[in-house]
PDB file of C-alpha atoms in Angstrom:
ATOM      1  CA  PRO A  10      -0.024  -0.003   0.024  1.00 45.00           C
ATOM      2  CA  GLY A  11       2.799   2.413   0.871  1.00 49.00           C
ATOM      3  CA  LEU A  12       4.522   2.011  -2.470  1.00 52.00           C
ATOM      4  CA  VAL A  13       1.148   2.548  -4.346  1.00 48.00           C
ATOM      5  CA  ALA A  14       0.602   5.718  -2.376  1.00 47.00           C
ATOM      6  CA  LEU A  15       4.108   6.946  -3.213  1.00 51.00           C
ATOM      7  CA  HIS A  16       3.590   6.055  -6.826  1.00 47.00           C
ATOM      8  CA  HIS A  17       0.287   7.991  -6.827  1.00 46.00           C
ATOM      9  CA  MET A  18       2.168  11.069  -5.483  1.00 50.00           C
ATOM     10  CA  ALA A  19       4.903  10.623  -7.983  1.00 50.00           C
ATOM     11  CA  ASN A  20       2.472  10.563 -10.879  1.00 49.00           C
ATOM     12  CA  SER A  21      -0.059  13.099  -9.784  1.00 49.00           C
ATOM     13  CA  ALA A  22       0.024  16.688 -10.924  1.00 45.00           C
ATOM     14  CA  MET A  23       0.958  18.675  -7.754  1.00 47.00           C
ATOM     15  CA  GLY A  24       0.704  22.128  -9.377  1.00 49.00           C
ATOM     16  CA  GLY A  25       3.784  24.036 -10.484  1.00 53.00           C
ATOM     17  CA  LYS A  26       7.247  22.708 -10.247  1.00 56.00           C
ATOM     18  CA  THR A  27       9.591  24.000  -7.586  1.00 56.00           C
ATOM     19  CA  THR A  28      13.339  24.384  -7.635  1.00 62.00           C
ATOM     20  CA  ALA A  29      14.956  21.061  -6.716  1.00 63.00           C
ATOM     21  CA  ASP A  30      16.264  20.708  -3.163  1.00 77.00           C
ATOM     22  CA  MET A  31      19.617  19.462  -4.026  1.00 81.00           C
ATOM     23  CA  ILE A  32      20.588  18.599  -0.402  1.00 85.00           C
ATOM     24  CA  HIS A  33      17.514  16.294  -0.240  1.00 87.00           C
ATOM     25  CA  PHE A  34      18.290  14.992  -3.690  1.00 88.00           C
ATOM     26  CA  GLU A  35      21.836  14.132  -2.673  1.00 92.00           C
ATOM     27  CA  MET A  36      20.631  12.345   0.510  1.00 93.00           C
ATOM     28  CA  LEU A  37      18.176  10.365  -1.693  1.00 94.00           C
ATOM     29  CA  ILE A  38      20.881   9.216  -4.047  1.00 95.00           C
ATOM     30  CA  SER A  39      23.275   8.324  -1.177  1.00 95.00           C
ATOM     31  CA  LEU A  40      20.501   6.309   0.470  1.00 96.00           C
ATOM     32  CA  LEU A  41      19.713   4.549  -2.825  1.00 97.00           C
ATOM     33  CA  GLU A  42      23.370   3.721  -3.468  1.00 97.00           C
ATOM     34  CA  ASN A  43      23.715   2.336   0.051  1.00 97.00           C
ATOM     35  CA  SER A  44      20.475   0.306  -0.374  1.00 96.00           C
ATOM     36  CA  VAL A  45      21.861  -1.213  -3.591  1.00 96.00           C
ATOM     37  CA  LEU A  46      25.145  -2.132  -1.864  1.00 96.00           C
ATOM     38  CA  LYS A  47      23.185  -3.782   0.936  1.00 96.00           C
ATOM     39  CA  ASN A  48      20.668  -5.358  -1.510  1.00 94.00           C
ATOM     40  CA  ASP A  49      17.790  -3.851   0.497  1.00 95.00           C
ATOM     41  CA  GLU A  50      14.996  -4.326  -2.091  1.00 95.00           C
ATOM     42  CA  LYS A  51      12.231  -2.499  -0.107  1.00 95.00           C
ATOM     43  CA  SER A  52      14.418   0.650   0.343  1.00 96.00           C
ATOM     44  CA  ILE A  53      15.489   0.509  -3.258  1.00 96.00           C
ATOM     45  CA  LEU A  54      11.865   0.456  -4.471  1.00 96.00           C
ATOM     46  CA  CYS A  55      10.727   3.302  -2.106  1.00 95.00           C
ATOM     47  CA  LEU A  56      13.810   5.506  -2.936  1.00 96.00           C
ATOM     48  CA  MET A  57      13.329   5.107  -6.689  1.00 96.00           C
ATOM     49  CA  VAL A  58       9.613   6.160  -6.376  1.00 95.00           C
ATOM     50  CA  GLN A  59      10.739   9.000  -4.150  1.00 94.00           C
ATOM     51  CA  ALA A  60      13.318  10.013  -6.940  1.00 94.00           C
ATOM     52  CA  GLN A  61      10.472   9.778  -9.478  1.00 94.00           C
ATOM     53  CA  TYR A  62       8.489  12.335  -7.295  1.00 92.00           C
ATOM     54  CA  VAL A  63      11.418  14.755  -6.925  1.00 90.00           C
ATOM     55  CA  ILE A  64      12.119  14.629 -10.543  1.00 91.00           C
ATOM     56  CA  ASN A  65       8.507  15.126 -11.537  1.00 89.00           C
ATOM     57  CA  SER A  66       7.891  17.950  -9.056  1.00 85.00           C
ATOM     58  CA  SER A  67      11.129  19.873  -9.441  1.00 81.00           C
ATOM     59  CA  GLN A  68      12.838  22.200 -11.829  1.00 80.00           C
ATOM     60  CA  PHE A  69      16.558  21.557 -12.267  1.00 80.00           C
ATOM     61  CA  ASP A  70      17.674  24.924 -13.482  1.00 78.00           C
ATOM     62  CA  LYS A  71      21.273  26.245 -13.714  1.00 82.00           C
ATOM     63  CA  ILE A  72      22.859  22.852 -12.631  1.00 83.00           C
ATOM     64  CA  SER A  73      26.279  23.218 -11.055  1.00 85.00           C
ATOM     65  CA  GLU A  74      29.221  20.904 -11.680  1.00 90.00           C
ATOM     66  CA  ASN A  75      28.513  19.276  -8.259  1.00 87.00           C
ATOM     67  CA  GLU A  76      24.877  18.791  -9.114  1.00 87.00           C
ATOM     68  CA  LYS A  77      25.816  17.168 -12.412  1.00 91.00           C
ATOM     69  CA  LYS A  78      27.964  14.750 -10.456  1.00 94.00           C
ATOM     70  CA  LEU A  79      24.816  13.870  -8.367  1.00 92.00           C
ATOM     71  CA  ILE A  80      22.720  13.357 -11.543  1.00 94.00           C
ATOM     72  CA  SER A  81      25.487  11.208 -12.936  1.00 96.00           C
ATOM     73  CA  ARG A  82      25.539   9.113  -9.765  1.00 97.00           C
ATOM     74  CA  LEU A  83      21.798   8.473 -10.006  1.00 97.00           C
ATOM     75  CA  LYS A  84      22.072   7.555 -13.707  1.00 97.00           C
ATOM     76  CA  SER A  85      24.956   5.093 -12.887  1.00 97.00           C
ATOM     77  CA  THR A  86      23.004   3.540 -10.048  1.00 97.00           C
ATOM     78  CA  LEU A  87      19.774   3.189 -12.069  1.00 97.00           C
ATOM     79  CA  TRP A  88      21.741   1.784 -15.062  1.00 96.00           C
ATOM     80  CA  GLN A  89      23.359  -0.782 -12.735  1.00 95.00           C
ATOM     81  CA  LEU A  90      19.924  -1.840 -11.434  1.00 96.00           C
ATOM     82  CA  ILE A  91      18.601  -2.105 -15.086  1.00 95.00           C
ATOM     83  CA  LYS A  92      21.544  -4.165 -16.264  1.00 93.00           C
ATOM     84  CA  ASN A  93      21.634  -6.456 -13.183  1.00 90.00           C
ATOM     85  CA  ASN A  94      17.933  -7.041 -13.247  1.00 84.00           C
ATOM     86  CA  ILE A  95      17.671  -8.115  -9.594  1.00 80.00           C
ATOM     87  CA  ASN A  96      13.914  -8.760  -9.814  1.00 90.00           C
ATOM     88  CA  GLU A  97      10.925  -7.580 -11.914  1.00 91.00           C
ATOM     89  CA  LYS A  98       9.770  -4.864  -9.501  1.00 94.00           C
ATOM     90  CA  ILE A  99      13.137  -3.252  -9.053  1.00 95.00           C
ATOM     91  CA  SER A 100      13.918  -3.444 -12.786  1.00 94.00           C
ATOM     92  CA  PHE A 101      10.486  -1.929 -13.561  1.00 95.00           C
ATOM     93  CA  GLU A 102      10.990   0.933 -11.147  1.00 96.00           C
ATOM     94  CA  ALA A 103      14.628   1.485 -12.255  1.00 96.00           C
ATOM     95  CA  CYS A 104      13.285   1.757 -15.864  1.00 96.00           C
ATOM     96  CA  GLU A 105      10.458   4.140 -14.824  1.00 96.00           C
ATOM     97  CA  THR A 106      12.818   6.358 -12.846  1.00 96.00           C
ATOM     98  CA  PHE A 107      15.326   6.377 -15.774  1.00 97.00           C
ATOM     99  CA  ILE A 108      12.631   7.427 -18.257  1.00 96.00           C
ATOM    100  CA  LYS A 109      11.340  10.167 -15.928  1.00 95.00           C
ATOM    101  CA  ALA A 110      14.915  11.450 -15.635  1.00 95.00           C
ATOM    102  CA  LEU A 111      15.807  11.103 -19.306  1.00 95.00           C
ATOM    103  CA  LEU A 112      15.911  14.868 -19.836  1.00 92.00           C
ATOM    104  CA  LEU A 113      17.938  15.298 -16.729  1.00 93.00           C
ATOM    105  CA  PHE A 114      20.464  12.693 -17.741  1.00 95.00           C
ATOM    106  CA  PHE A 115      20.619  13.810 -21.296  1.00 95.00           C
ATOM    107  CA  PRO A 116      19.770  17.566 -21.373  1.00 92.00           C
ATOM    108  CA  SER A 117      20.703  18.176 -24.949  1.00 92.00           C
ATOM    109  CA  PHE A 118      18.765  16.775 -28.004  1.00 94.00           C
ATOM    110  CA  ALA A 119      22.051  15.389 -29.413  1.00 95.00           C
ATOM    111  CA  SER A 120      22.949  13.501 -26.199  1.00 95.00           C
ATOM    112  CA  ARG A 121      19.455  11.980 -26.002  1.00 93.00           C
ATOM    113  CA  THR A 122      19.526  11.067 -29.613  1.00 94.00           C
ATOM    114  CA  ASP A 123      23.013   9.349 -29.134  1.00 95.00           C
ATOM    115  CA  PHE A 124      21.730   7.478 -26.052  1.00 95.00           C
ATOM    116  CA  LEU A 125      18.584   6.265 -27.704  1.00 94.00           C
ATOM    117  CA  MET A 126      20.350   5.262 -30.894  1.00 94.00           C
ATOM    118  CA  SER A 127      22.921   3.239 -28.864  1.00 94.00           C
ATOM    119  CA  LEU A 128      20.234   1.686 -26.662  1.00 93.00           C
ATOM    120  CA  PHE A 129      18.126   0.583 -29.685  1.00 92.00           C
ATOM    121  CA  ASN A 130      21.089  -0.467 -31.782  1.00 92.00           C
ATOM    122  CA  GLU A 131      22.726  -2.425 -29.035  1.00 86.00           C
ATOM    123  CA  GLU A 132      22.471  -6.208 -29.451  1.00 87.00           C
ATOM    124  CA  SER A 133      21.790  -6.741 -25.778  1.00 82.00           C
ATOM    125  CA  GLU A 134      19.504  -9.600 -24.606  1.00 86.00           C
ATOM    126  CA  GLU A 135      19.649  -8.541 -20.924  1.00 89.00           C
ATOM    127  CA  PRO A 136      16.087  -8.466 -19.562  1.00 91.00           C
ATOM    128  CA  GLY A 137      16.424  -5.056 -17.877  1.00 92.00           C
ATOM    129  CA  VAL A 138      17.687  -3.453 -21.108  1.00 92.00           C
ATOM    130  CA  LEU A 139      14.894  -5.091 -23.083  1.00 93.00           C
ATOM    131  CA  GLN A 140      12.448  -3.896 -20.544  1.00 94.00           C
ATOM    132  CA  LEU A 141      13.777  -0.268 -20.782  1.00 95.00           C
ATOM    133  CA  ARG A 142      13.438  -0.385 -24.577  1.00 94.00           C
ATOM    134  CA  GLU A 143       9.941  -1.678 -24.365  1.00 95.00           C
ATOM    135  CA  MET A 144       8.928   0.945 -21.704  1.00 95.00           C
ATOM    136  CA  LEU A 145      10.556   3.746 -23.765  1.00 95.00           C
ATOM    137  CA  LEU A 146       8.564   2.657 -26.927  1.00 94.00           C
ATOM    138  CA  CYS A 147       5.346   2.536 -24.950  1.00 93.00           C
ATOM    139  CA  ASN A 148       6.075   5.990 -23.501  1.00 90.00           C
ATOM    140  CA  PHE A 149       6.803   7.384 -26.963  1.00 88.00           C
ATOM    141  CA  SER A 150       3.697   5.807 -28.435  1.00 88.00           C
ATOM    142  CA  SER A 151       1.648   7.259 -25.656  1.00 86.00           C
ATOM    143  CA  LEU A 152       3.066  10.682 -26.316  1.00 83.00           C
ATOM    144  CA  LEU A 153       2.245  10.370 -29.952  1.00 84.00           C
ATOM    145  CA  ASN A 154      -1.349   9.262 -29.322  1.00 82.00           C
ATOM    146  CA  ASP A 155      -1.722  12.151 -26.872  1.00 80.00           C
ATOM    147  CA  SER A 156      -0.482  14.643 -29.388  1.00 74.00           C
ATOM    148  CA  LYS A 157      -2.777  13.203 -32.052  1.00 71.00           C
ATOM    149  CA  ASN A 158      -5.742  13.424 -29.798  1.00 71.00           C
ATOM    150  CA  GLU A 159      -4.972  17.146 -29.056  1.00 69.00           C
ATOM    151  CA  ASP A 160      -5.105  17.876 -32.751  1.00 61.00           C
ATOM    152  CA  LEU A 161      -8.563  16.538 -33.069  1.00 53.00           C
TER     153      LEU A 161
END
């Protein structure tokens, strides 16, 4: 029930975005890294959903070099979880968090394009990578359908 409630918070529109609290974000990333090291699955799941909430509800303007390092740490941790595919729930949430943070991880159009091209051209059969591809395609399909419906 708690995870469902956190998911609802992460996906609900909470009004305008506020500037990201980078101290909180850094603690969240550190806790996630420690939970991964300890293989604490419940904490990993909760922290990823919390990361989704922070990403959805925050603006990341004028990112400093130190903040770029934090974002890189999150990207590395999520990628590790996706590649290792510990279990279905963790893999799903890692993919979900990665997708929500895609613009944060790859702020330029060129970097996003490079990442997506490498992801879809890679000959990986790893379940987590395949799941990320599938979820991205579903996400893009949904965005296309939404934009078509707005044109009607």
